[in-house]
Each structure stands twice: as structure tokens, then as C-alpha cells.
PDB file of C-alpha atoms and ligand atoms in Angstrom:
ATOM      1  CA  MET A  15      -5.018  21.990 -10.175  1.00 61.00           C
ATOM      2  CA  SER A  16      -6.584  24.794  -8.230  1.00 83.00           C
ATOM      3  CA  TYR A  17      -7.888  23.056  -5.110  1.00 92.00           C
ATOM      4  CA  GLN A  18      -7.162  24.992  -1.926  1.00 92.00           C
ATOM      5  CA  LYS A  19      -7.952  22.285   0.578  1.00 95.00           C
ATOM      6  CA  ILE A  20      -8.330  18.614  -0.291  1.00 98.00           C
ATOM      7  CA  GLY A  21     -10.455  16.224   1.775  1.00 98.00           C
ATOM      8  CA  LEU A  22      -9.014  12.696   2.064  1.00 98.00           C
ATOM      9  CA  ILE A  23     -11.019   9.742   3.346  1.00 98.00           C
ATOM     10  CA  CYS A  24     -10.121   6.102   3.999  1.00 98.00           C
ATOM     11  CA  ALA A  25     -12.481   3.616   5.620  1.00 98.00           C
ATOM     12  CA  MET A  26     -10.082   1.497   7.632  1.00 97.00           C
ATOM     13  CA  GLU A  27      -7.597   2.252  10.364  1.00 96.00           C
ATOM     14  CA  GLU A  28      -4.855   0.179   8.726  1.00 95.00           C
ATOM     15  CA  GLU A  29      -5.205   2.195   5.514  1.00 94.00           C
ATOM     16  CA  ILE A  30      -5.012   5.625   7.019  1.00 96.00           C
ATOM     17  CA  ARG A  31      -2.175   4.879   9.441  1.00 95.00           C
ATOM     18  CA  LEU A  32       0.688   5.716   7.039  1.00 96.00           C
ATOM     19  CA  LEU A  33      -0.986   8.966   6.027  1.00 97.00           C
ATOM     20  CA  GLU A  34      -1.524   9.970   9.642  1.00 96.00           C
ATOM     21  CA  ARG A  35       2.164   9.366  10.249  1.00 97.00           C
ATOM     22  CA  ASP A  36       3.267  11.492   7.278  1.00 97.00           C
ATOM     23  CA  MET A  37       0.817  14.307   7.920  1.00 97.00           C
ATOM     24  CA  GLN A  38       1.888  17.534   9.586  1.00 96.00           C
ATOM     25  CA  ALA A  39      -1.323  18.095  11.504  1.00 95.00           C
ATOM     26  CA  GLU A  40      -1.960  21.642  12.630  1.00 95.00           C
ATOM     27  CA  GLN A  41      -5.312  20.936  14.192  1.00 97.00           C
ATOM     28  CA  THR A  42      -7.182  17.820  15.239  1.00 98.00           C
ATOM     29  CA  SER A  43     -10.952  17.749  15.847  1.00 98.00           C
ATOM     30  CA  VAL A  44     -13.096  14.851  16.976  1.00 98.00           C
ATOM     31  CA  ILE A  45     -16.670  14.975  15.653  1.00 98.00           C
ATOM     32  CA  ALA A  46     -19.107  12.083  16.015  1.00 97.00           C
ATOM     33  CA  GLY A  47     -16.257   9.775  16.881  1.00 97.00           C
ATOM     34  CA  ARG A  48     -14.179  10.639  13.795  1.00 98.00           C
ATOM     35  CA  THR A  49     -10.817  12.382  14.084  1.00 98.00           C
ATOM     36  CA  PHE A  50     -10.332  15.071  11.439  1.00 98.00           C
ATOM     37  CA  TYR A  51      -6.681  16.050  10.898  1.00 98.00           C
ATOM     38  CA  GLU A  52      -6.194  19.462   9.311  1.00 98.00           C
ATOM     39  CA  GLY A  53      -2.724  20.279   8.090  1.00 98.00           C
ATOM     40  CA  VAL A  54      -0.227  19.659   5.316  1.00 97.00           C
ATOM     41  CA  LEU A  55       0.375  16.367   3.566  1.00 98.00           C
ATOM     42  CA  TYR A  56       3.126  16.096   0.914  1.00 97.00           C
ATOM     43  CA  GLY A  57       3.156  19.869   0.593  1.00 96.00           C
ATOM     44  CA  ARG A  58      -0.590  20.416   0.191  1.00 96.00           C
ATOM     45  CA  PRO A  59      -3.296  21.615   2.609  1.00 97.00           C
ATOM     46  CA  VAL A  60      -5.598  18.688   3.392  1.00 98.00           C
ATOM     47  CA  THR A  61      -8.113  17.413   5.899  1.00 98.00           C
ATOM     48  CA  LEU A  62      -7.709  13.690   6.519  1.00 98.00           C
ATOM     49  CA  VAL A  63     -10.275  11.431   8.178  1.00 98.00           C
ATOM     50  CA  GLN A  64     -11.095   7.762   8.676  1.00 98.00           C
ATOM     51  CA  SER A  65     -14.766   7.269   7.851  1.00 98.00           C
ATOM     52  CA  ARG A  66     -15.142   3.680   9.115  1.00 98.00           C
ATOM     53  CA  ILE A  67     -16.962   1.101   7.051  1.00 98.00           C
ATOM     54  CA  GLY A  68     -20.191   1.239   5.057  1.00 98.00           C
ATOM     55  CA  LYS A  69     -22.409   3.766   3.319  1.00 98.00           C
ATOM     56  CA  VAL A  70     -23.827   5.468   6.423  1.00 98.00           C
ATOM     57  CA  ALA A  71     -20.397   5.912   7.997  1.00 98.00           C
ATOM     58  CA  ALA A  72     -18.956   7.213   4.736  1.00 98.00           C
ATOM     59  CA  ALA A  73     -21.836   9.574   3.942  1.00 98.00           C
ATOM     60  CA  SER A  74     -21.915  11.111   7.387  1.00 98.00           C
ATOM     61  CA  THR A  75     -18.139  11.570   7.413  1.00 98.00           C
ATOM     62  CA  ALA A  76     -18.203  13.169   3.962  1.00 98.00           C
ATOM     63  CA  THR A  77     -20.977  15.506   5.092  1.00 98.00           C
ATOM     64  CA  THR A  78     -18.968  16.686   8.102  1.00 98.00           C
ATOM     65  CA  LEU A  79     -15.862  17.073   5.947  1.00 98.00           C
ATOM     66  CA  LEU A  80     -17.692  19.242   3.430  1.00 98.00           C
ATOM     67  CA  ASP A  81     -19.826  21.204   5.848  1.00 97.00           C
ATOM     68  CA  ARG A  82     -17.359  21.904   8.659  1.00 97.00           C
ATOM     69  CA  PHE A  83     -13.938  21.776   7.038  1.00 97.00           C
ATOM     70  CA  GLY A  84     -14.613  23.593   3.776  1.00 94.00           C
ATOM     71  CA  VAL A  85     -12.681  21.202   1.567  1.00 97.00           C
ATOM     72  CA  ASP A  86     -13.093  21.903  -2.140  1.00 96.00           C
ATOM     73  CA  CYS A  87     -12.628  18.343  -3.367  1.00 97.00           C
ATOM     74  CA  VAL A  88     -12.722  14.864  -1.846  1.00 98.00           C
ATOM     75  CA  ILE A  89     -10.534  11.852  -2.616  1.00 98.00           C
ATOM     76  CA  PHE A  90     -11.505   8.444  -1.221  1.00 98.00           C
ATOM     77  CA  CYS A  91      -8.978   5.587  -1.223  1.00 98.00           C
ATOM     78  CA  GLY A  92      -9.418   1.969  -0.206  1.00 98.00           C
ATOM     79  CA  THR A  93      -9.753  -1.656  -1.239  1.00 98.00           C
ATOM     80  CA  ALA A  94     -12.429  -3.472  -3.254  1.00 98.00           C
ATOM     81  CA  GLY A  95     -13.461  -6.851  -4.581  1.00 97.00           C
ATOM     82  CA  GLY A  96     -12.916  -7.393  -8.305  1.00 97.00           C
ATOM     83  CA  ILE A  97     -15.970  -7.681 -10.546  1.00 98.00           C
ATOM     84  CA  ALA A  98     -14.429  -7.328 -14.014  1.00 97.00           C
ATOM     85  CA  PRO A  99     -12.941 -10.751 -14.848  1.00 95.00           C
ATOM     86  CA  ASP A 100      -9.543  -9.408 -15.865  1.00 95.00           C
ATOM     87  CA  LEU A 101      -8.866  -7.785 -12.476  1.00 97.00           C
ATOM     88  CA  HIS A 102      -6.599  -9.402  -9.901  1.00 95.00           C
ATOM     89  CA  THR A 103      -5.279  -8.602  -6.458  1.00 96.00           C
ATOM     90  CA  GLY A 104      -3.144  -5.452  -6.655  1.00 97.00           C
ATOM     91  CA  ASP A 105      -4.827  -4.002  -9.738  1.00 98.00           C
ATOM     92  CA  VAL A 106      -6.197  -0.524  -9.205  1.00 98.00           C
ATOM     93  CA  VAL A 107      -9.565   0.908 -10.222  1.00 98.00           C
ATOM     94  CA  VAL A 108      -9.986   4.655 -10.596  1.00 98.00           C
ATOM     95  CA  ALA A 109     -13.710   5.437 -10.639  1.00 98.00           C
ATOM     96  CA  ASP A 110     -15.233   7.412 -13.481  1.00 98.00           C
ATOM     97  CA  LYS A 111     -18.666   6.799 -11.937  1.00 98.00           C
ATOM     98  CA  LEU A 112     -20.193   5.041  -8.922  1.00 98.00           C
ATOM     99  CA  VAL A 113     -23.488   3.309  -8.169  1.00 98.00           C
ATOM    100  CA  GLN A 114     -25.207   1.706  -5.154  1.00 98.00           C
ATOM    101  CA  HIS A 115     -25.941  -1.933  -5.981  1.00 98.00           C
ATOM    102  CA  ASP A 116     -28.249  -2.391  -2.975  1.00 98.00           C
ATOM    103  CA  PHE A 117     -30.573   0.503  -3.777  1.00 98.00           C
ATOM    104  CA  PHE A 118     -34.058  -0.543  -4.894  1.00 97.00           C
ATOM    105  CA  ASP A 119     -36.847   2.052  -4.905  1.00 94.00           C
ATOM    106  CA  GLY A 120     -39.793  -0.325  -5.408  1.00 94.00           C
ATOM    107  CA  VAL A 121     -39.686   0.083  -9.172  1.00 92.00           C
ATOM    108  CA  GLY A 122     -36.123  -0.473 -10.248  1.00 94.00           C
ATOM    109  CA  TRP A 123     -32.586  -0.867  -9.095  1.00 97.00           C
ATOM    110  CA  PHE A 124     -29.974   1.834  -8.449  1.00 98.00           C
ATOM    111  CA  ARG A 125     -31.953   5.020  -9.204  1.00 97.00           C
ATOM    112  CA  ILE A 126     -31.895   7.457  -6.284  1.00 97.00           C
ATOM    113  CA  PRO A 127     -35.371   9.020  -5.958  1.00 95.00           C
ATOM    114  CA  LEU A 128     -35.628  12.820  -6.213  1.00 95.00           C
ATOM    115  CA  LEU A 129     -32.096  13.101  -7.526  1.00 96.00           C
ATOM    116  CA  ASP A 130     -33.252  10.945 -10.436  1.00 94.00           C
ATOM    117  CA  LYS A 131     -29.785   9.538 -10.901  1.00 96.00           C
ATOM    118  CA  SER A 132     -28.277   6.085 -10.664  1.00 98.00           C
ATOM    119  CA  TYR A 133     -24.644   6.825 -11.433  1.00 98.00           C
ATOM    120  CA  PHE A 134     -22.594   9.552  -9.761  1.00 98.00           C
ATOM    121  CA  GLU A 135     -19.693  10.760 -11.876  1.00 98.00           C
ATOM    122  CA  THR A 136     -16.293  11.658 -10.494  1.00 98.00           C
ATOM    123  CA  GLU A 137     -14.582  14.853 -11.612  1.00 98.00           C
ATOM    124  CA  PRO A 138     -12.702  14.027 -14.839  1.00 98.00           C
ATOM    125  CA  VAL A 139      -9.606  16.224 -14.420  1.00 97.00           C
ATOM    126  CA  LEU A 140      -9.132  15.197 -10.788  1.00 97.00           C
ATOM    127  CA  THR A 141      -9.679  11.562 -11.759  1.00 98.00           C
ATOM    128  CA  GLU A 142      -7.126  11.778 -14.559  1.00 97.00           C
ATOM    129  CA  GLY A 143      -4.606  13.349 -12.180  1.00 97.00           C
ATOM    130  CA  ILE A 144      -5.114  10.513  -9.713  1.00 97.00           C
ATOM    131  CA  ARG A 145      -4.919   7.901 -12.466  1.00 98.00           C
ATOM    132  CA  ARG A 146      -1.527   9.225 -13.559  1.00 97.00           C
ATOM    133  CA  ALA A 147      -0.319   9.310  -9.972  1.00 97.00           C
ATOM    134  CA  VAL A 148      -1.334   5.667  -9.438  1.00 98.00           C
ATOM    135  CA  ILE A 149       0.403   4.625 -12.664  1.00 98.00           C
ATOM    136  CA  GLU A 150       3.557   6.464 -11.603  1.00 97.00           C
ATOM    137  CA  TYR A 151       3.500   4.841  -8.171  1.00 97.00           C
ATOM    138  CA  VAL A 152       2.916   1.328  -9.492  1.00 97.00           C
ATOM    139  CA  ARG A 153       5.638   1.742 -12.122  1.00 96.00           C
ATOM    140  CA  ASP A 154       8.329   3.481 -10.083  1.00 95.00           C
ATOM    141  CA  ARG A 155       7.935   2.829  -6.385  1.00 95.00           C
ATOM    142  CA  LEU A 156       5.601  -0.027  -5.521  1.00 96.00           C
ATOM    143  CA  LYS A 157       8.293  -2.705  -5.647  1.00 95.00           C
ATOM    144  CA  GLN A 158      10.678  -0.718  -3.476  1.00 94.00           C
ATOM    145  CA  GLU A 159       8.033  -0.165  -0.848  1.00 94.00           C
ATOM    146  CA  ILE A 160       6.246  -3.475  -0.523  1.00 95.00           C
ATOM    147  CA  PRO A 161       8.651  -6.306   0.369  1.00 95.00           C
ATOM    148  CA  GLN A 162       8.921  -9.017  -2.294  1.00 96.00           C
ATOM    149  CA  ALA A 163       7.695 -11.630   0.174  1.00 95.00           C
ATOM    150  CA  HIS A 164       4.400  -9.746   0.489  1.00 94.00           C
ATOM    151  CA  LEU A 165       4.117  -9.214  -3.262  1.00 96.00           C
ATOM    152  CA  ASP A 166       4.608 -12.979  -3.690  1.00 95.00           C
ATOM    153  CA  GLU A 167       2.131 -13.793  -0.931  1.00 93.00           C
ATOM    154  CA  PHE A 168      -0.547 -11.644  -2.580  1.00 94.00           C
ATOM    155  CA  ARG A 169       0.554 -12.679  -6.110  1.00 94.00           C
ATOM    156  CA  ILE A 170       1.129  -9.100  -7.182  1.00 95.00           C
ATOM    157  CA  SER A 171       3.541  -8.807 -10.092  1.00 93.00           C
ATOM    158  CA  ASP A 172       2.602  -6.113 -12.552  1.00 93.00           C
ATOM    159  CA  PRO A 173      -0.585  -4.353 -11.445  1.00 97.00           C
ATOM    160  CA  LYS A 174      -2.927  -2.777 -13.988  1.00 97.00           C
ATOM    161  CA  VAL A 175      -4.628   0.567 -13.499  1.00 98.00           C
ATOM    162  CA  VAL A 176      -8.098   0.780 -15.039  1.00 98.00           C
ATOM    163  CA  THR A 177     -10.932   3.291 -15.091  1.00 98.00           C
ATOM    164  CA  GLY A 178     -14.597   2.339 -14.784  1.00 98.00           C
ATOM    165  CA  THR A 179     -17.581   1.979 -12.483  1.00 98.00           C
ATOM    166  CA  VAL A 180     -17.045   1.407  -8.787  1.00 98.00           C
ATOM    167  CA  VAL A 181     -20.050  -0.341  -7.227  1.00 98.00           C
ATOM    168  CA  THR A 182     -21.045   0.224  -3.603  1.00 98.00           C
ATOM    169  CA  GLY A 183     -23.334  -1.474  -1.091  1.00 98.00           C
ATOM    170  CA  ASP A 184     -23.557  -2.411   2.562  1.00 98.00           C
ATOM    171  CA  GLN A 185     -22.312  -5.953   2.079  1.00 97.00           C
ATOM    172  CA  PHE A 186     -18.933  -7.584   1.811  1.00 96.00           C
ATOM    173  CA  ILE A 187     -19.424  -9.417  -1.477  1.00 96.00           C
ATOM    174  CA  CYS A 188     -18.023 -12.953  -1.475  1.00 94.00           C
ATOM    175  CA  ASP A 189     -20.771 -14.695  -3.401  1.00 94.00           C
ATOM    176  CA  PRO A 190     -20.171 -15.553  -7.083  1.00 95.00           C
ATOM    177  CA  GLU A 191     -23.922 -15.239  -7.835  1.00 96.00           C
ATOM    178  CA  LYS A 192     -24.063 -11.712  -6.492  1.00 97.00           C
ATOM    179  CA  ASN A 193     -20.830 -10.882  -8.281  1.00 97.00           C
ATOM    180  CA  ARG A 194     -22.347 -12.051 -11.580  1.00 97.00           C
ATOM    181  CA  TRP A 195     -25.566 -10.103 -10.924  1.00 98.00           C
ATOM    182  CA  ILE A 196     -23.565  -6.910 -10.380  1.00 98.00           C
ATOM    183  CA  ALA A 197     -21.500  -7.549 -13.509  1.00 98.00           C
ATOM    184  CA  GLU A 198     -24.682  -7.990 -15.553  1.00 98.00           C
ATOM    185  CA  GLN A 199     -26.719  -5.140 -14.109  1.00 98.00           C
ATOM    186  CA  VAL A 200     -24.142  -2.397 -13.717  1.00 98.00           C
ATOM    187  CA  ASP A 201     -22.669  -0.536 -16.649  1.00 98.00           C
ATOM    188  CA  ASN A 202     -18.902  -1.201 -16.895  1.00 98.00           C
ATOM    189  CA  ALA A 203     -18.664  -2.579 -13.328  1.00 98.00           C
ATOM    190  CA  LYS A 204     -15.042  -2.948 -12.262  1.00 98.00           C
ATOM    191  CA  CYS A 205     -15.103  -3.563  -8.528  1.00 98.00           C
ATOM    192  CA  VAL A 206     -17.336  -3.595  -5.455  1.00 98.00           C
ATOM    193  CA  GLU A 207     -16.823  -1.902  -2.101  1.00 98.00           C
ATOM    194  CA  MET A 208     -18.844  -0.339   0.709  1.00 98.00           C
ATOM    195  CA  GLU A 209     -18.368   3.455   0.717  1.00 98.00           C
ATOM    196  CA  GLY A 210     -17.537   5.080  -2.610  1.00 98.00           C
ATOM    197  CA  ALA A 211     -20.961   5.804  -4.104  1.00 98.00           C
ATOM    198  CA  ALA A 212     -22.180   7.186  -0.781  1.00 98.00           C
ATOM    199  CA  VAL A 213     -19.340   9.710  -0.777  1.00 98.00           C
ATOM    200  CA  ALA A 214     -19.919  10.470  -4.461  1.00 98.00           C
ATOM    201  CA  GLN A 215     -23.607  11.149  -3.788  1.00 98.00           C
ATOM    202  CA  ILE A 216     -22.840  13.533  -0.930  1.00 98.00           C
ATOM    203  CA  CYS A 217     -20.243  15.348  -3.062  1.00 98.00           C
ATOM    204  CA  TYR A 218     -22.777  15.612  -5.891  1.00 98.00           C
ATOM    205  CA  GLU A 219     -25.358  17.129  -3.558  1.00 98.00           C
ATOM    206  CA  PHE A 220     -22.798  19.626  -2.224  1.00 98.00           C
ATOM    207  CA  GLY A 221     -21.555  20.372  -5.756  1.00 98.00           C
ATOM    208  CA  ILE A 222     -17.986  19.381  -4.825  1.00 98.00           C
ATOM    209  CA  PRO A 223     -15.724  17.305  -7.107  1.00 98.00           C
ATOM    210  CA  CYS A 224     -14.686  13.853  -5.960  1.00 98.00           C
ATOM    211  CA  ALA A 225     -12.427  10.985  -6.955  1.00 98.00           C
ATOM    212  CA  VAL A 226     -12.394   7.375  -5.749  1.00 98.00           C
ATOM    213  CA  VAL A 227      -9.452   4.961  -6.012  1.00 98.00           C
ATOM    214  CA  ARG A 228      -9.639   1.286  -5.068  1.00 98.00           C
ATOM    215  CA  VAL A 229      -6.962  -1.377  -5.036  1.00 98.00           C
ATOM    216  CA  VAL A 230      -8.391  -4.836  -5.648  1.00 97.00           C
ATOM    217  CA  SER A 231      -7.969  -6.999  -2.550  1.00 96.00           C
ATOM    218  CA  ASP A 232     -10.153 -10.007  -3.357  1.00 95.00           C
ATOM    219  CA  GLY A 233     -12.267 -11.501  -6.126  1.00 94.00           C
ATOM    220  CA  ALA A 234     -15.637 -10.762  -4.485  1.00 94.00           C
ATOM    221  CA  ASN A 235     -16.346 -14.496  -4.688  1.00 92.00           C
ATOM    222  CA  ASP A 236     -15.850 -17.573  -2.552  1.00 83.00           C
ATOM    223  CA  ASN A 237     -12.536 -18.756  -3.940  1.00 71.00           C
ATOM    224  CA  SER A 238     -10.365 -16.131  -2.347  1.00 67.00           C
ATOM    225  CA  ASN A 239      -8.040 -17.482   0.303  1.00 70.00           C
ATOM    226  CA  LEU A 240      -6.487 -14.081   0.760  1.00 78.00           C
ATOM    227  CA  ASP A 241      -6.054 -12.791   4.268  1.00 89.00           C
ATOM    228  CA  PHE A 242      -7.942  -9.527   3.826  1.00 92.00           C
ATOM    229  CA  GLU A 243      -6.711  -7.852   6.990  1.00 92.00           C
ATOM    230  CA  ARG A 244      -3.097  -8.656   6.110  1.00 94.00           C
ATOM    231  CA  PHE A 245      -3.577  -7.339   2.589  1.00 95.00           C
ATOM    232  CA  VAL A 246      -4.874  -4.044   3.925  1.00 95.00           C
ATOM    233  CA  SER A 247      -2.080  -3.566   6.431  1.00 94.00           C
ATOM    234  CA  GLU A 248       0.812  -4.908   4.309  1.00 95.00           C
ATOM    235  CA  ALA A 249      -0.127  -3.789   0.791  1.00 96.00           C
ATOM    236  CA  ALA A 250      -3.235  -1.597   0.358  1.00 97.00           C
ATOM    237  CA  CYS A 251      -1.954   1.097   2.709  1.00 97.00           C
ATOM    238  CA  HIS A 252       1.162   1.462   0.517  1.00 97.00           C
ATOM    239  CA  PHE A 253      -0.912   1.848  -2.653  1.00 97.00           C
ATOM    240  CA  THR A 254      -2.976   4.536  -0.953  1.00 97.00           C
ATOM    241  CA  ARG A 255      -0.022   6.435   0.421  1.00 97.00           C
ATOM    242  CA  GLY A 256       2.011   6.066  -2.780  1.00 97.00           C
ATOM    243  CA  ALA A 257      -0.782   7.252  -5.052  1.00 97.00           C
ATOM    244  CA  LEU A 258      -1.671  10.212  -2.842  1.00 98.00           C
ATOM    245  CA  LYS A 259       1.974  11.191  -2.401  1.00 97.00           C
ATOM    246  CA  ALA A 260       2.550  11.162  -6.159  1.00 97.00           C
ATOM    247  CA  PHE A 261      -0.680  13.078  -6.707  1.00 97.00           C
ATOM    248  CA  LEU A 262      -0.174  15.744  -4.038  1.00 97.00           C
ATOM    249  CA  GLU A 263       3.512  16.294  -4.832  1.00 95.00           C
ATOM    250  CA  ASN A 264       2.798  16.726  -8.536  1.00 87.00           C
ATOM    251  CA  ALA A 265      -0.146  19.023  -8.000  1.00 78.00           C
ATOM    252  CA  GLU A 266       0.561  22.686  -8.672  1.00 63.00           C
TER     253      GLU A 266
HETATM  254  N1  SAH B 322     -13.417  -7.368   8.450  1.00 95.49           N
HETATM  255  C1  SAH B 322     -13.365  -5.950   8.531  1.00 95.49           C
HETATM  256  C2  SAH B 322     -14.416  -5.353   7.611  1.00 95.49           C
HETATM  257  C3  SAH B 322     -13.992  -5.281   6.228  1.00 95.49           C
HETATM  258  S1  SAH B 322     -15.277  -4.711   5.223  1.00 95.49           S
HETATM  259  C4  SAH B 322     -13.661  -5.497   9.941  1.00 95.49           C
HETATM  260  O1  SAH B 322     -14.281  -6.224  10.662  1.00 95.49           O
HETATM  261  O2  SAH B 322     -13.226  -4.383  10.282  1.00 95.49           O
HETATM  262  C5  SAH B 322     -14.425  -4.514   3.731  1.00 95.49           C
HETATM  263  C6  SAH B 322     -13.824  -3.172   3.460  1.00 95.49           C
HETATM  264  O3  SAH B 322     -13.047  -3.267   2.274  1.00 95.49           O
HETATM  265  C7  SAH B 322     -14.862  -2.107   3.161  1.00 95.49           C
HETATM  266  O4  SAH B 322     -14.387  -0.863   3.601  1.00 95.49           O
HETATM  267  C8  SAH B 322     -15.021  -2.183   1.635  1.00 95.49           C
HETATM  268  O5  SAH B 322     -15.110  -0.900   1.055  1.00 95.49           O
HETATM  269  C9  SAH B 322     -13.772  -2.885   1.122  1.00 95.49           C
HETATM  270  N2  SAH B 322     -13.968  -4.151   0.365  1.00 95.49           N
HETATM  271  C10 SAH B 322     -12.937  -4.923  -0.052  1.00 95.49           C
HETATM  272  N3  SAH B 322     -13.387  -6.025  -0.689  1.00 95.49           N
HETATM  273  C11 SAH B 322     -14.738  -5.959  -0.694  1.00 95.49           C
HETATM  274  C12 SAH B 322     -15.765  -6.841  -1.192  1.00 95.49           C
HETATM  275  N4  SAH B 322     -15.488  -7.985  -1.793  1.00 95.49           N
HETATM  276  N5  SAH B 322     -17.064  -6.447  -1.023  1.00 95.49           N
HETATM  277  C13 SAH B 322     -17.352  -5.293  -0.386  1.00 95.49           C
HETATM  278  N6  SAH B 322     -16.409  -4.443   0.110  1.00 95.49           N
HETATM  279  C14 SAH B 322     -15.118  -4.755  -0.021  1.00 95.49           C
END
């Protein structure tokens, strides 16, 4: 892997906290309310930033990251609601492409005018590297890091790692109807979240490779009694740190 400086984005404070702690920050800049940490994480030069939630927040953060910090790839990590029926809390989706489910141009759904694209692909080699890192983390370290009581609480036993479409929009999806609509309309939809496709679109327009990883927190329907905030701070942050640590340490 020949990336000189990797951009890392998480949406939520609870997710980025462990990375901030592990990072050896050489410089910190605050731009438009976001703190960009430049330094070394697990032996690699990175710029780390919390985007906050939603497409606008994510797109503007990605733009600053690419324009001002000169990163040559972007990795986004976070949580998502499951769309594919075989996905459960703790399973991980590595995006091969992303789409905005709330984009309608007056004629049809998803297609972004002028770019003439609906789906934004991630970079395949980067994505494969991340996929392997997630598998390694889930197999070797997850159960040492997340206390058994939390794994039991969230019913995480043997998480799967799958590749497919990550679906993005400015809504927390907890409606089975909407979930079904996404599953029907989107090619190979795996999970739904609120930032990924916005970041992928910005990276596409800058010509910079990106990857998106999402751990499934909820079922994107109304029968989840999961405490989302607890899941993020007790489990999701470990998936994110573990996957990125395995990825960055293995990278040449
Ligand atoms: N309650 C939180 C907001 C959480 S929004 C607050 O007030 O701060 C949900 C976050 O998790 C987003 O960043 C989104 O990307 C992801 N997410 C997880 N499950 C989701 C779902 N079912 N639908 C949409 N986004 C989801």
C-alpha cells in the first residue's frame, strides 16, 4: 500500500475517542468547528477528524480533509442499520459501493445530476485490505477487548464480515417500510447510515480513493430495543479501533 497520508473520519464523538487517545498528534487544527489531528496512528501518518452526523457534515469535512490536509485516501468508519436480512448487531459491512437513498432528481431516484452516477465505488485494493483487517480483528481480538457482558447484552457472538452496498441518507431509519423500500430499490443493499455516500461522492470528485466500514448497530426497523448510544460507546468504538489498528499496522 503506497498511501503517504491517510484521512480517517468517524461521525460520532464516542467512536473517535479511542483513536484520539491512541494517536500521536503532531498538529491540531480547528476548521469550521471540526478538530483535525495530524500525526501518527499505529505507525502510519494520518489525519483524523470527527465529521459529525449527516451528509452535509460528512461532505464538508471530507472536502476540508482533502483540500487542506492533502490526504491521499480516506477511510470512514461507523455504525449502520442492517438492511440485508442476514445481518445482525455486530456484523460488519465493508462497502464496495455507496448510494444516497434520499436523492430524487425529479425523474428518478439516486442518480446524481451532472455526475450521471448513482453508485460511488470504493477503491478495491484499499477495501480488500480493510476487509482483511476487520476479519483479523473479529477473529483474534474482539472478544478480548469487549467484555463478555457487553457482547451478551448486544447479542454478539460470531460476527460476519460482508461486502456490498452501503446506503446513505439524512434519516435515522427505523421504519420497516422504508427498510423494505431500500432493500428493493438498491442493488445489493447491506446497511443504511447517514454519511458514507456523501464522503464517497466527494472522494470521487477529488479523484481520491476511499473505503467505508460499518458495524451493524440496529435493524433499521422498529423492533430494535438496543440502546444505540451504549452500543456506540461500548462496542462500535472497539470495532473501529481494532479494524484500523490491524489495517494500519499491516500496511507497508
Ligand atoms: N442520537 C444520536 C444520533 C445518531 S444518528 C445523537 O443525537 O447524537 C445515527 C448515526 O449512526 C449516524 O451517524 C448514522 O451514520 C449511523 N446509523 C446507525 N444506525 C442507523 C440507521 N438505522 N439509520 C441511519 N443511520 C444509522
